[in-house]
Structures are given as C-alpha cells and as structure tokens.
mmCIF file of N, CA and C in Angstrom:
data_model
loop_
_atom_site.group_PDB
_atom_site.id
_atom_site.type_symbol
_atom_site.label_atom_id
_atom_site.label_comp_id
_atom_site.label_asym_id
_atom_site.label_seq_id
_atom_site.Cartn_x
_atom_site.Cartn_y
_atom_site.Cartn_z
ATOM 1 N N MET K 1 149.635 -67.044 -76.808
ATOM 2 C CA MET K 1 150.918 -66.532 -77.264
ATOM 3 C C MET K 1 151.687 -65.979 -76.072
ATOM 4 N N GLU K 2 152.919 -66.436 -75.921
ATOM 5 C CA GLU K 2 153.744 -65.931 -74.824
ATOM 6 C C GLU K 2 154.285 -64.539 -75.166
ATOM 7 N N GLU K 3 154.483 -63.736 -74.142
ATOM 8 C CA GLU K 3 155.029 -62.386 -74.301
ATOM 9 C C GLU K 3 156.495 -62.502 -74.703
ATOM 10 N N GLU K 4 156.850 -61.839 -75.767
ATOM 11 C CA GLU K 4 158.228 -61.868 -76.206
ATOM 12 C C GLU K 4 158.676 -60.469 -76.558
ATOM 13 N N ARG K 5 159.871 -60.124 -76.105
ATOM 14 C CA ARG K 5 160.446 -58.809 -76.387
ATOM 15 C C ARG K 5 161.669 -58.956 -77.268
ATOM 16 N N LEU K 6 161.937 -57.910 -78.000
ATOM 17 C CA LEU K 6 163.092 -57.859 -78.868
ATOM 18 C C LEU K 6 163.717 -56.473 -78.697
ATOM 19 N N GLU K 7 165.024 -56.431 -78.569
ATOM 20 C CA GLU K 7 165.744 -55.163 -78.453
ATOM 21 C C GLU K 7 166.662 -54.998 -79.652
ATOM 22 N N LYS K 8 166.606 -53.823 -80.259
ATOM 23 C CA LYS K 8 167.469 -53.487 -81.384
ATOM 24 C C LYS K 8 168.290 -52.264 -81.005
ATOM 25 N N THR K 9 169.461 -52.134 -81.607
ATOM 26 C CA THR K 9 170.311 -50.973 -81.372
ATOM 27 C C THR K 9 169.788 -49.800 -82.183
ATOM 28 N N LEU K 10 169.616 -48.694 -81.510
ATOM 29 C CA LEU K 10 169.063 -47.484 -82.113
ATOM 30 C C LEU K 10 170.191 -46.485 -82.374
ATOM 31 N N SER K 11 170.100 -45.782 -83.467
ATOM 32 C CA SER K 11 171.037 -44.710 -83.792
ATOM 33 C C SER K 11 170.241 -43.443 -84.058
ATOM 34 N N LEU K 12 170.929 -42.329 -84.124
ATOM 35 C CA LEU K 12 170.290 -41.056 -84.441
ATOM 36 C C LEU K 12 170.945 -40.460 -85.678
ATOM 37 N N THR K 13 170.122 -39.853 -86.541
ATOM 38 C CA THR K 13 170.656 -39.171 -87.714
ATOM 39 C C THR K 13 171.240 -37.832 -87.277
ATOM 40 N N LYS K 14 171.860 -37.126 -88.217
ATOM 41 C CA LYS K 14 172.425 -35.814 -87.912
ATOM 42 C C LYS K 14 171.357 -34.828 -87.456
ATOM 43 N N LYS K 15 170.132 -35.023 -87.943
ATOM 44 C CA LYS K 15 169.019 -34.149 -87.552
ATOM 45 C C LYS K 15 168.322 -34.628 -86.287
ATOM 46 N N GLY K 16 168.774 -35.751 -85.715
ATOM 47 C CA GLY K 16 168.228 -36.245 -84.458
ATOM 48 C C GLY K 16 167.082 -37.225 -84.575
ATOM 49 N N PHE K 17 166.817 -37.761 -85.774
ATOM 50 C CA PHE K 17 165.749 -38.744 -85.945
ATOM 51 C C PHE K 17 166.251 -40.137 -85.586
ATOM 52 N N PRO K 18 165.429 -40.948 -84.905
ATOM 53 C CA PRO K 18 165.852 -42.314 -84.572
ATOM 54 C C PRO K 18 165.809 -43.224 -85.800
ATOM 55 N N VAL K 19 166.874 -44.014 -85.975
ATOM 56 C CA VAL K 19 166.975 -44.958 -87.087
ATOM 57 C C VAL K 19 167.494 -46.294 -86.571
ATOM 58 N N VAL K 20 167.220 -47.355 -87.328
ATOM 59 C CA VAL K 20 167.665 -48.695 -86.960
ATOM 60 C C VAL K 20 168.062 -49.445 -88.236
ATOM 61 N N TRP K 21 169.007 -50.375 -88.109
ATOM 62 C CA TRP K 21 169.424 -51.217 -89.241
ATOM 63 C C TRP K 21 168.524 -52.441 -89.309
ATOM 64 N N VAL K 22 168.028 -52.745 -90.511
ATOM 65 C CA VAL K 22 167.286 -53.989 -90.747
ATOM 66 C C VAL K 22 168.078 -54.804 -91.761
ATOM 67 N N HIS K 23 168.027 -56.120 -91.631
ATOM 68 C CA HIS K 23 168.878 -57.020 -92.415
ATOM 69 C C HIS K 23 168.062 -57.958 -93.287
ATOM 70 N N THR K 24 168.636 -58.296 -94.417
ATOM 71 C CA THR K 24 168.223 -59.432 -95.218
ATOM 72 C C THR K 24 169.489 -60.244 -95.377
ATOM 73 N N GLN K 25 169.423 -61.529 -94.979
ATOM 74 C CA GLN K 25 170.661 -62.300 -94.984
ATOM 75 C C GLN K 25 170.392 -63.784 -95.214
ATOM 76 N N ARG K 26 171.483 -64.468 -95.500
ATOM 77 C CA ARG K 26 171.450 -65.910 -95.664
ATOM 78 C C ARG K 26 172.400 -66.509 -94.644
ATOM 79 N N PHE K 27 171.953 -67.543 -93.975
ATOM 80 C CA PHE K 27 172.806 -68.257 -93.041
ATOM 81 C C PHE K 27 172.953 -69.676 -93.556
ATOM 82 N N ALA K 28 174.188 -70.131 -93.663
ATOM 83 C CA ALA K 28 174.432 -71.489 -94.151
ATOM 84 C C ALA K 28 175.532 -72.136 -93.324
ATOM 85 N N ALA K 29 175.221 -73.301 -92.788
ATOM 86 C CA ALA K 29 176.166 -74.141 -92.052
ATOM 87 C C ALA K 29 175.952 -75.563 -92.573
ATOM 88 N N PRO K 30 176.818 -76.503 -92.210
ATOM 89 C CA PRO K 30 176.652 -77.870 -92.735
ATOM 90 C C PRO K 30 175.268 -78.485 -92.473
ATOM 91 N N ASN K 31 174.642 -78.180 -91.349
ATOM 92 C CA ASN K 31 173.360 -78.827 -91.045
ATOM 93 C C ASN K 31 172.184 -77.853 -90.986
ATOM 94 N N VAL K 32 172.418 -76.558 -91.194
ATOM 95 C CA VAL K 32 171.352 -75.554 -91.124
ATOM 96 C C VAL K 32 171.530 -74.550 -92.250
ATOM 97 N N ARG K 33 170.421 -74.190 -92.878
ATOM 98 C CA ARG K 33 170.446 -73.156 -93.906
ATOM 99 C C ARG K 33 169.108 -72.444 -93.898
ATOM 100 N N TYR K 34 169.138 -71.113 -93.844
ATOM 101 C CA TYR K 34 167.894 -70.356 -93.916
ATOM 102 C C TYR K 34 168.152 -68.953 -94.449
ATOM 103 N N GLY K 35 167.090 -68.325 -94.941
ATOM 104 C CA GLY K 35 167.120 -66.934 -95.349
ATOM 105 C C GLY K 35 166.272 -66.148 -94.372
ATOM 106 N N GLN K 36 166.702 -64.945 -94.057
ATOM 107 C CA GLN K 36 165.977 -64.115 -93.097
ATOM 108 C C GLN K 36 165.871 -62.697 -93.637
ATOM 109 N N SER K 37 164.734 -62.066 -93.403
ATOM 110 C CA SER K 37 164.551 -60.694 -93.840
ATOM 111 C C SER K 37 163.716 -59.941 -92.812
ATOM 112 N N CYS K 38 164.054 -58.673 -92.611
ATOM 113 C CA CYS K 38 163.339 -57.812 -91.669
ATOM 114 C C CYS K 38 162.965 -56.517 -92.364
ATOM 115 N N ALA K 39 161.915 -55.870 -91.871
ATOM 116 C CA ALA K 39 161.499 -54.580 -92.408
ATOM 117 C C ALA K 39 160.766 -53.800 -91.330
ATOM 118 N N ILE K 40 160.764 -52.494 -91.481
ATOM 119 C CA ILE K 40 160.006 -51.603 -90.609
ATOM 120 C C ILE K 40 158.885 -51.012 -91.454
ATOM 121 N N CYS K 41 157.658 -51.088 -90.949
ATOM 122 C CA CYS K 41 156.500 -50.546 -91.651
ATOM 123 C C CYS K 41 155.871 -49.433 -90.830
ATOM 124 N N SER K 42 155.348 -48.448 -91.530
ATOM 125 C CA SER K 42 154.647 -47.364 -90.853
ATOM 126 C C SER K 42 153.255 -47.843 -90.449
ATOM 127 N N SER K 43 152.529 -47.014 -89.734
ATOM 128 C CA SER K 43 151.214 -47.414 -89.224
ATOM 129 C C SER K 43 150.190 -47.648 -90.334
ATOM 130 N N ASN K 44 150.420 -47.077 -91.535
ATOM 131 C CA ASN K 44 149.488 -47.298 -92.645
ATOM 132 C C ASN K 44 149.817 -48.544 -93.460
ATOM 133 N N GLY K 45 150.854 -49.302 -93.069
ATOM 134 C CA GLY K 45 151.193 -50.556 -93.729
ATOM 135 C C GLY K 45 152.238 -50.455 -94.818
ATOM 136 N N LYS K 46 152.747 -49.271 -95.090
ATOM 137 C CA LYS K 46 153.771 -49.095 -96.120
ATOM 138 C C LYS K 46 155.155 -49.229 -95.505
ATOM 139 N N MET K 47 156.089 -49.772 -96.277
ATOM 140 C CA MET K 47 157.465 -49.897 -95.799
ATOM 141 C C MET K 47 158.091 -48.518 -95.685
ATOM 142 N N THR K 48 158.898 -48.324 -94.640
ATOM 143 C CA THR K 48 159.520 -47.024 -94.429
ATOM 144 C C THR K 48 160.638 -46.794 -95.437
ATOM 145 N N LYS K 49 160.952 -45.534 -95.656
ATOM 146 C CA LYS K 49 161.960 -45.138 -96.627
ATOM 147 C C LYS K 49 163.351 -45.562 -96.159
ATOM 148 N N ILE K 50 164.130 -46.110 -97.090
ATOM 149 C CA ILE K 50 165.494 -46.532 -96.801
ATOM 150 C C ILE K 50 166.414 -45.325 -96.913
ATOM 151 N N ILE K 51 167.206 -45.095 -95.869
ATOM 152 C CA ILE K 51 168.129 -43.968 -95.842
ATOM 153 C C ILE K 51 169.482 -44.359 -96.434
ATOM 154 N N ARG K 52 169.951 -45.556 -96.110
ATOM 155 C CA ARG K 52 171.259 -46.022 -96.573
ATOM 156 C C ARG K 52 171.231 -47.538 -96.726
ATOM 157 N N THR K 53 172.012 -48.065 -97.677
ATOM 158 C CA THR K 53 172.089 -49.504 -97.915
ATOM 159 C C THR K 53 173.545 -49.935 -97.998
ATOM 160 N N ILE K 54 173.844 -51.057 -97.339
ATOM 161 C CA ILE K 54 175.147 -51.708 -97.448
ATOM 162 C C ILE K 54 174.864 -53.113 -97.955
ATOM 163 N N GLN K 55 175.499 -53.478 -99.078
ATOM 164 C CA GLN K 55 175.142 -54.733 -99.730
ATOM 165 C C GLN K 55 176.348 -55.638 -99.932
ATOM 166 N N GLY K 56 176.123 -56.928 -99.674
ATOM 167 C CA GLY K 56 177.097 -57.968 -99.943
ATOM 168 C C GLY K 56 176.376 -59.130 -100.611
ATOM 169 N N TYR K 57 177.077 -60.230 -100.851
ATOM 170 C CA TYR K 57 176.445 -61.367 -101.527
ATOM 171 C C TYR K 57 175.434 -62.078 -100.634
ATOM 172 N N THR K 58 175.750 -62.269 -99.376
ATOM 173 C CA THR K 58 174.860 -63.012 -98.487
ATOM 174 C C THR K 58 174.177 -62.127 -97.436
ATOM 175 N N LYS K 59 174.344 -60.807 -97.532
ATOM 176 C CA LYS K 59 173.744 -59.930 -96.538
ATOM 177 C C LYS K 59 173.513 -58.530 -97.118
ATOM 178 N N VAL K 60 172.351 -57.963 -96.820
ATOM 179 C CA VAL K 60 172.020 -56.599 -97.193
ATOM 180 C C VAL K 60 171.506 -55.907 -95.937
ATOM 181 N N LYS K 61 172.066 -54.721 -95.652
ATOM 182 C CA LYS K 61 171.625 -53.950 -94.489
ATOM 183 C C LYS K 61 171.006 -52.645 -94.984
ATOM 184 N N HIS K 62 169.831 -52.309 -94.406
ATOM 185 C CA HIS K 62 169.164 -51.051 -94.736
ATOM 186 C C HIS K 62 169.012 -50.235 -93.457
ATOM 187 N N LEU K 63 169.333 -48.963 -93.539
ATOM 188 C CA LEU K 63 169.119 -48.043 -92.432
ATOM 189 C C LEU K 63 167.781 -47.349 -92.669
ATOM 190 N N VAL K 64 166.838 -47.516 -91.724
ATOM 191 C CA VAL K 64 165.498 -46.948 -91.885
ATOM 192 C C VAL K 64 165.094 -46.162 -90.643
ATOM 193 N N ARG K 65 164.245 -45.182 -90.866
ATOM 194 C CA ARG K 65 163.749 -44.358 -89.775
ATOM 195 C C ARG K 65 162.642 -45.107 -89.033
ATOM 196 N N VAL K 66 162.552 -44.864 -87.740
ATOM 197 C CA VAL K 66 161.569 -45.559 -86.914
ATOM 198 C C VAL K 66 160.828 -44.542 -86.051
ATOM 199 N N SER K 67 159.547 -44.823 -85.796
ATOM 200 C CA SER K 67 158.745 -43.981 -84.909
ATOM 201 C C SER K 67 157.944 -44.882 -83.969
ATOM 202 N N SER K 68 157.256 -44.284 -83.031
ATOM 203 C CA SER K 68 156.518 -45.056 -82.036
ATOM 204 C C SER K 68 155.311 -45.795 -82.628
ATOM 205 N N LYS K 69 154.890 -45.441 -83.834
ATOM 206 C CA LYS K 69 153.734 -46.090 -84.472
ATOM 207 C C LYS K 69 154.146 -47.188 -85.444
ATOM 208 N N CYS K 70 155.435 -47.437 -85.586
ATOM 209 C CA CYS K 70 155.938 -48.416 -86.554
ATOM 210 C C CYS K 70 155.761 -49.850 -86.075
ATOM 211 N N VAL K 71 155.883 -50.761 -87.035
ATOM 212 C CA VAL K 71 155.828 -52.198 -86.790
ATOM 213 C C VAL K 71 157.071 -52.824 -87.423
ATOM 214 N N TYR K 72 157.699 -53.751 -86.701
ATOM 215 C CA TYR K 72 158.891 -54.460 -87.162
ATOM 216 C C TYR K 72 158.457 -55.865 -87.576
ATOM 217 N N ILE K 73 158.742 -56.244 -88.808
ATOM 218 C CA ILE K 73 158.350 -57.558 -89.320
ATOM 219 C C ILE K 73 159.604 -58.349 -89.655
ATOM 220 N N GLN K 74 159.657 -59.588 -89.158
ATOM 221 C CA GLN K 74 160.815 -60.463 -89.356
ATOM 222 C C GLN K 74 160.321 -61.784 -89.939
ATOM 223 N N SER K 75 160.915 -62.201 -91.056
ATOM 224 C CA SER K 75 160.540 -63.452 -91.713
ATOM 225 C C SER K 75 161.760 -64.352 -91.862
ATOM 226 N N LYS K 76 161.551 -65.648 -91.651
ATOM 227 C CA LYS K 76 162.591 -66.652 -91.883
ATOM 228 C C LYS K 76 162.028 -67.708 -92.823
ATOM 229 N N TYR K 77 162.873 -68.160 -93.735
ATOM 230 C CA TYR K 77 162.472 -69.182 -94.697
ATOM 231 C C TYR K 77 163.527 -70.271 -94.704
ATOM 232 N N ASN K 78 163.090 -71.529 -94.540
ATOM 233 C CA ASN K 78 164.009 -72.663 -94.644
ATOM 234 C C ASN K 78 163.276 -73.846 -95.260
ATOM 235 N N ILE K 79 163.914 -75.006 -95.262
ATOM 236 C CA ILE K 79 163.350 -76.186 -95.912
ATOM 237 C C ILE K 79 162.027 -76.637 -95.262
ATOM 238 N N ASP K 80 161.846 -76.322 -93.996
ATOM 239 C CA ASP K 80 160.628 -76.713 -93.283
ATOM 240 C C ASP K 80 159.461 -75.755 -93.498
ATOM 241 N N GLY K 81 159.687 -74.616 -94.135
ATOM 242 C CA GLY K 81 158.629 -73.634 -94.353
ATOM 243 C C GLY K 81 159.079 -72.256 -93.929
ATOM 244 N N ASN K 82 158.103 -71.454 -93.504
ATOM 245 C CA ASN K 82 158.459 -70.095 -93.124
ATOM 246 C C ASN K 82 157.811 -69.697 -91.804
ATOM 247 N N ILE K 83 158.425 -68.696 -91.178
ATOM 248 C CA ILE K 83 157.932 -68.137 -89.924
ATOM 249 C C ILE K 83 157.952 -66.620 -90.081
ATOM 250 N N VAL K 84 156.859 -65.978 -89.721
ATOM 251 C CA VAL K 84 156.767 -64.523 -89.748
ATOM 252 C C VAL K 84 156.408 -64.054 -88.345
ATOM 253 N N GLU K 85 157.144 -63.055 -87.862
ATOM 254 C CA GLU K 85 156.872 -62.478 -86.547
ATOM 255 C C GLU K 85 156.669 -60.980 -86.716
ATOM 256 N N ILE K 86 155.634 -60.460 -86.076
ATOM 257 C CA ILE K 86 155.332 -59.033 -86.128
ATOM 258 C C ILE K 86 155.499 -58.460 -84.728
ATOM 259 N N TYR K 87 156.292 -57.395 -84.637
ATOM 260 C CA TYR K 87 156.568 -56.726 -83.370
ATOM 261 C C TYR K 87 156.097 -55.278 -83.450
ATOM 262 N N LYS K 88 155.529 -54.793 -82.380
ATOM 263 C CA LYS K 88 155.106 -53.405 -82.279
ATOM 264 C C LYS K 88 156.102 -52.641 -81.419
ATOM 265 N N VAL K 89 156.390 -51.398 -81.771
ATOM 266 C CA VAL K 89 157.324 -50.575 -81.011
ATOM 267 C C VAL K 89 156.707 -50.242 -79.657
ATOM 268 N N GLU K 90 157.416 -50.618 -78.602
ATOM 269 C CA GLU K 90 156.974 -50.297 -77.250
ATOM 270 C C GLU K 90 157.623 -49.005 -76.764
ATOM 271 N N LYS K 91 158.938 -48.903 -77.005
ATOM 272 C CA LYS K 91 159.661 -47.746 -76.484
ATOM 273 C C LYS K 91 160.869 -47.446 -77.354
ATOM 274 N N ILE K 92 161.081 -46.143 -77.607
ATOM 275 C CA ILE K 92 162.280 -45.680 -78.283
ATOM 276 C C ILE K 92 163.110 -44.974 -77.222
ATOM 277 N N ASP K 93 164.166 -45.645 -76.782
ATOM 278 C CA ASP K 93 165.017 -45.142 -75.699
ATOM 279 C C ASP K 93 166.272 -44.514 -76.309
ATOM 280 N N THR K 94 166.222 -43.197 -76.553
ATOM 281 C CA THR K 94 167.351 -42.513 -77.183
ATOM 282 C C THR K 94 168.522 -42.330 -76.224
ATOM 283 N N GLU K 95 168.270 -42.334 -74.915
ATOM 284 C CA GLU K 95 169.355 -42.200 -73.938
ATOM 285 C C GLU K 95 170.278 -43.416 -73.947
ATOM 286 N N ASN K 96 169.682 -44.618 -74.017
ATOM 287 C CA ASN K 96 170.454 -45.867 -73.989
ATOM 288 C C ASN K 96 170.616 -46.491 -75.377
ATOM 289 N N ASN K 97 170.147 -45.801 -76.421
ATOM 290 C CA ASN K 97 170.218 -46.287 -77.806
ATOM 291 C C ASN K 97 169.585 -47.664 -77.980
ATOM 292 N N LYS K 98 168.373 -47.822 -77.475
ATOM 293 C CA LYS K 98 167.645 -49.088 -77.589
ATOM 294 C C LYS K 98 166.259 -48.863 -78.187
ATOM 295 N N LEU K 99 165.874 -49.772 -79.047
ATOM 296 C CA LEU K 99 164.514 -49.838 -79.567
ATOM 297 C C LEU K 99 163.905 -51.099 -78.976
ATOM 298 N N ILE K 100 162.855 -50.954 -78.174
ATOM 299 C CA ILE K 100 162.242 -52.091 -77.507
ATOM 300 C C ILE K 100 160.936 -52.429 -78.222
ATOM 301 N N LEU K 101 160.809 -53.712 -78.619
ATOM 302 C CA LEU K 101 159.668 -54.178 -79.394
ATOM 303 C C LEU K 101 158.962 -55.320 -78.670
ATOM 304 N N ASN K 102 157.635 -55.390 -78.820
ATOM 305 C CA ASN K 102 156.836 -56.488 -78.268
ATOM 306 C C ASN K 102 156.211 -57.285 -79.400
ATOM 307 N N LYS K 103 156.280 -58.610 -79.309
ATOM 308 C CA LYS K 103 155.672 -59.465 -80.335
ATOM 309 C C LYS K 103 154.150 -59.410 -80.203
ATOM 310 N N VAL K 104 153.482 -59.187 -81.348
ATOM 311 C CA VAL K 104 152.022 -59.113 -81.340
ATOM 312 C C VAL K 104 151.379 -60.195 -82.202
ATOM 313 N N ALA K 105 152.124 -60.781 -83.148
ATOM 314 C CA ALA K 105 151.553 -61.818 -83.998
ATOM 315 C C ALA K 105 152.662 -62.710 -84.549
ATOM 316 N N THR K 106 152.311 -63.988 -84.782
ATOM 317 C CA THR K 106 153.252 -64.960 -85.334
ATOM 318 C C THR K 106 152.533 -65.843 -86.349
ATOM 319 N N PHE K 107 153.205 -66.093 -87.483
ATOM 320 C CA PHE K 107 152.729 -67.045 -88.474
ATOM 321 C C PHE K 107 153.667 -68.235 -88.428
ATOM 322 N N LYS K 108 153.140 -69.379 -88.040
ATOM 323 C CA LYS K 108 153.937 -70.594 -87.931
ATOM 324 C C LYS K 108 153.045 -71.788 -88.229
ATOM 325 N N ASP K 109 153.590 -72.788 -88.891
ATOM 326 C CA ASP K 109 152.855 -74.006 -89.241
ATOM 327 C C ASP K 109 151.588 -73.704 -90.042
ATOM 328 N N GLY K 110 151.660 -72.684 -90.896
ATOM 329 C CA GLY K 110 150.546 -72.377 -91.787
ATOM 330 C C GLY K 110 149.392 -71.607 -91.191
ATOM 331 N N LYS K 111 149.547 -71.060 -89.973
ATOM 332 C CA LYS K 111 148.436 -70.281 -89.402
ATOM 333 C C LYS K 111 148.942 -69.159 -88.514
ATOM 334 N N TRP K 112 148.125 -68.121 -88.418
ATOM 335 C CA TRP K 112 148.419 -66.952 -87.594
ATOM 336 C C TRP K 112 147.819 -67.133 -86.212
ATOM 337 N N ASP K 113 148.544 -66.704 -85.183
ATOM 338 C CA ASP K 113 147.964 -66.716 -83.839
ATOM 339 C C ASP K 113 147.151 -65.442 -83.575
ATOM 340 N N ASN K 114 147.386 -64.382 -84.359
ATOM 341 C CA ASN K 114 146.617 -63.138 -84.273
ATOM 342 C C ASN K 114 146.561 -62.559 -85.681
ATOM 343 N N SER K 115 145.461 -62.759 -86.380
ATOM 344 C CA SER K 115 145.376 -62.357 -87.787
ATOM 345 C C SER K 115 144.928 -60.909 -87.973
ATOM 346 N N SER K 116 144.745 -60.151 -86.923
ATOM 347 C CA SER K 116 144.268 -58.775 -87.048
ATOM 348 C C SER K 116 145.281 -57.861 -87.743
ATOM 349 N N TYR K 117 146.567 -58.201 -87.720
ATOM 350 C CA TYR K 117 147.606 -57.381 -88.353
ATOM 351 C C TYR K 117 147.799 -57.723 -89.819
ATOM 352 N N LEU K 118 147.256 -58.832 -90.267
ATOM 353 C CA LEU K 118 147.490 -59.319 -91.621
ATOM 354 C C LEU K 118 146.988 -58.355 -92.690
ATOM 355 N N LYS K 119 145.795 -57.836 -92.544
ATOM 356 C CA LYS K 119 145.205 -56.994 -93.581
ATOM 357 C C LYS K 119 146.009 -55.712 -93.801
ATOM 358 N N ASN K 120 146.399 -55.046 -92.731
ATOM 359 C CA ASN K 120 147.085 -53.763 -92.848
ATOM 360 C C ASN K 120 148.536 -53.905 -93.316
ATOM 361 N N TYR K 121 149.214 -54.982 -92.932
ATOM 362 C CA TYR K 121 150.648 -55.133 -93.223
ATOM 363 C C TYR K 121 150.945 -56.220 -94.251
ATOM 364 N N LYS K 122 149.972 -56.565 -95.069
ATOM 365 C CA LYS K 122 150.116 -57.652 -96.043
ATOM 366 C C LYS K 122 151.269 -57.410 -97.028
ATOM 367 N N GLU K 123 151.416 -56.195 -97.531
ATOM 368 C CA GLU K 123 152.463 -55.858 -98.500
ATOM 369 C C GLU K 123 153.850 -56.028 -97.890
ATOM 370 N N CYS K 124 154.023 -55.572 -96.684
ATOM 371 C CA CYS K 124 155.311 -55.658 -95.999
ATOM 372 C C CYS K 124 155.655 -57.110 -95.646
ATOM 373 N N ILE K 125 154.681 -57.873 -95.214
ATOM 374 C CA ILE K 125 154.878 -59.287 -94.899
ATOM 375 C C ILE K 125 155.309 -60.042 -96.148
ATOM 376 N N HIS K 126 154.631 -59.804 -97.251
ATOM 377 C CA HIS K 126 154.963 -60.466 -98.511
ATOM 378 C C HIS K 126 156.381 -60.108 -98.952
ATOM 379 N N SER K 127 156.749 -58.843 -98.822
ATOM 380 C CA SER K 127 158.085 -58.397 -99.204
ATOM 381 C C SER K 127 159.173 -59.104 -98.395
ATOM 382 N N THR K 128 158.995 -59.182 -97.081
ATOM 383 C CA THR K 128 160.014 -59.839 -96.250
ATOM 384 C C THR K 128 160.090 -61.334 -96.554
ATOM 385 N N LEU K 129 158.955 -61.963 -96.787
ATOM 386 C CA LEU K 129 158.956 -63.401 -97.118
ATOM 387 C C LEU K 129 159.680 -63.673 -98.445
ATOM 388 N N MET K 130 159.425 -62.857 -99.456
ATOM 389 C CA MET K 130 160.048 -63.071 -100.763
ATOM 390 C C MET K 130 161.555 -62.825 -100.701
ATOM 391 N N ARG K 131 161.989 -61.807 -99.945
ATOM 392 C CA ARG K 131 163.431 -61.564 -99.800
ATOM 393 C C ARG K 131 164.105 -62.689 -99.020
ATOM 394 N N ALA K 132 163.444 -63.216 -97.986
ATOM 395 C CA ALA K 132 164.002 -64.337 -97.218
ATOM 396 C C ALA K 132 164.120 -65.574 -98.114
ATOM 397 N N LYS K 133 163.109 -65.818 -98.935
ATOM 398 C CA LYS K 133 163.131 -66.967 -99.846
ATOM 399 C C LYS K 133 164.241 -66.808 -100.885
ATOM 400 N N LYS K 134 164.431 -65.598 -101.387
ATOM 401 C CA LYS K 134 165.483 -65.336 -102.380
ATOM 402 C C LYS K 134 166.860 -65.613 -101.781
ATOM 403 N N PHE K 135 167.103 -65.146 -100.567
ATOM 404 C CA PHE K 135 168.413 -65.343 -99.956
ATOM 405 C C PHE K 135 168.611 -66.802 -99.521
ATOM 406 N N TYR K 136 167.535 -67.516 -99.192
ATOM 407 C CA TYR K 136 167.634 -68.943 -98.897
ATOM 408 C C TYR K 136 168.082 -69.701 -100.148
ATOM 409 N N SER K 137 167.608 -69.264 -101.309
ATOM 410 C CA SER K 137 167.857 -69.969 -102.572
ATOM 411 C C SER K 137 169.192 -69.640 -103.218
ATOM 412 N N LEU K 138 169.993 -68.731 -102.641
ATOM 413 C CA LEU K 138 171.295 -68.402 -103.227
ATOM 414 C C LEU K 138 172.175 -69.656 -103.337
ATOM 415 N N ARG K 139 172.945 -69.721 -104.386
ATOM 416 C CA ARG K 139 173.865 -70.850 -104.558
ATOM 417 C C ARG K 139 175.022 -70.743 -103.579
ATOM 418 N N ASP K 140 175.522 -71.869 -103.147
ATOM 419 C CA ASP K 140 176.682 -71.887 -102.262
ATOM 420 C C ASP K 140 177.927 -71.447 -103.013
ATOM 421 N N LEU K 141 178.767 -70.704 -102.336
ATOM 422 C CA LEU K 141 180.050 -70.308 -102.911
ATOM 423 C C LEU K 141 181.043 -71.445 -102.758
ATOM 424 N N ASP K 142 181.753 -71.763 -103.805
ATOM 425 C CA ASP K 142 182.749 -72.848 -103.731
ATOM 426 C C ASP K 142 184.123 -72.314 -103.457
#
C-alpha cells in the first residue's frame, strides 16, 4: 500500500474544540455517477456526535468534533462497486486550520489491504457504505 495523505479544513467551536465538515453527496455527469459518504469515528469505533447539519437534495454536510484518536472513513459507490478508505489522524494543526490524515486501509475489488481496522470500525464502515449507495441511487432531476 502506498503512503497517502489527506488534508481537511479544520475549524474551531466557540469553546475551542476542533471540528471538521464531513459530506454525503451524489455526483452525476453524463459519463460518471457515484455516491460518496464520509464519517469520523472515535477510537472505540462509534461515530462521533453531529454538531450541525446542512441538508440539500444531493448533498448533506455534518459538522463533527475530531480528536487525535479519531479515524476518518470515506466510501464511494458506483456501478463498478465500492471503495472504502480508512484514514488515521496524524496531526491537528489549529494554527493553520488543517487536519492531516494518513491512509491506513483500503477496500477495493472485494478485498482489504489491511483488515485489522475492520473489526473495530465495522459499524461506521457499513454506515458510510449505505449512505453512499443511497445517494448513488437518487433519481435524476429533470
């Protein structure tokens, strides 16, 4: 597995806690269509509490709290199948408003490259996959 990093924009609450926006969305173009969903899970495998939600027909944004022990899970669903990526928090940079994540596991072509995270984060993985599938299946607006 190649080393892969992901950077997300970090915000702070009024009390100074770090938070990040996670998305569930549908992307549709003439030749490409997929559903995507992301979530932040705590170290015990439970999804973190949602602070705020902004909802539209093809996109839902959730503001969630993040800590150094959290895991970021991203799922995509399309006609070819699904892809799940699990990222671990490397650094919370409050000075530059960045959340830096490292990829630790990937599910692609029906198999995991590192299955050690599967048992602990099974509920969160299933949730992101089902939301991605739901948004993939939305009817086109005419």
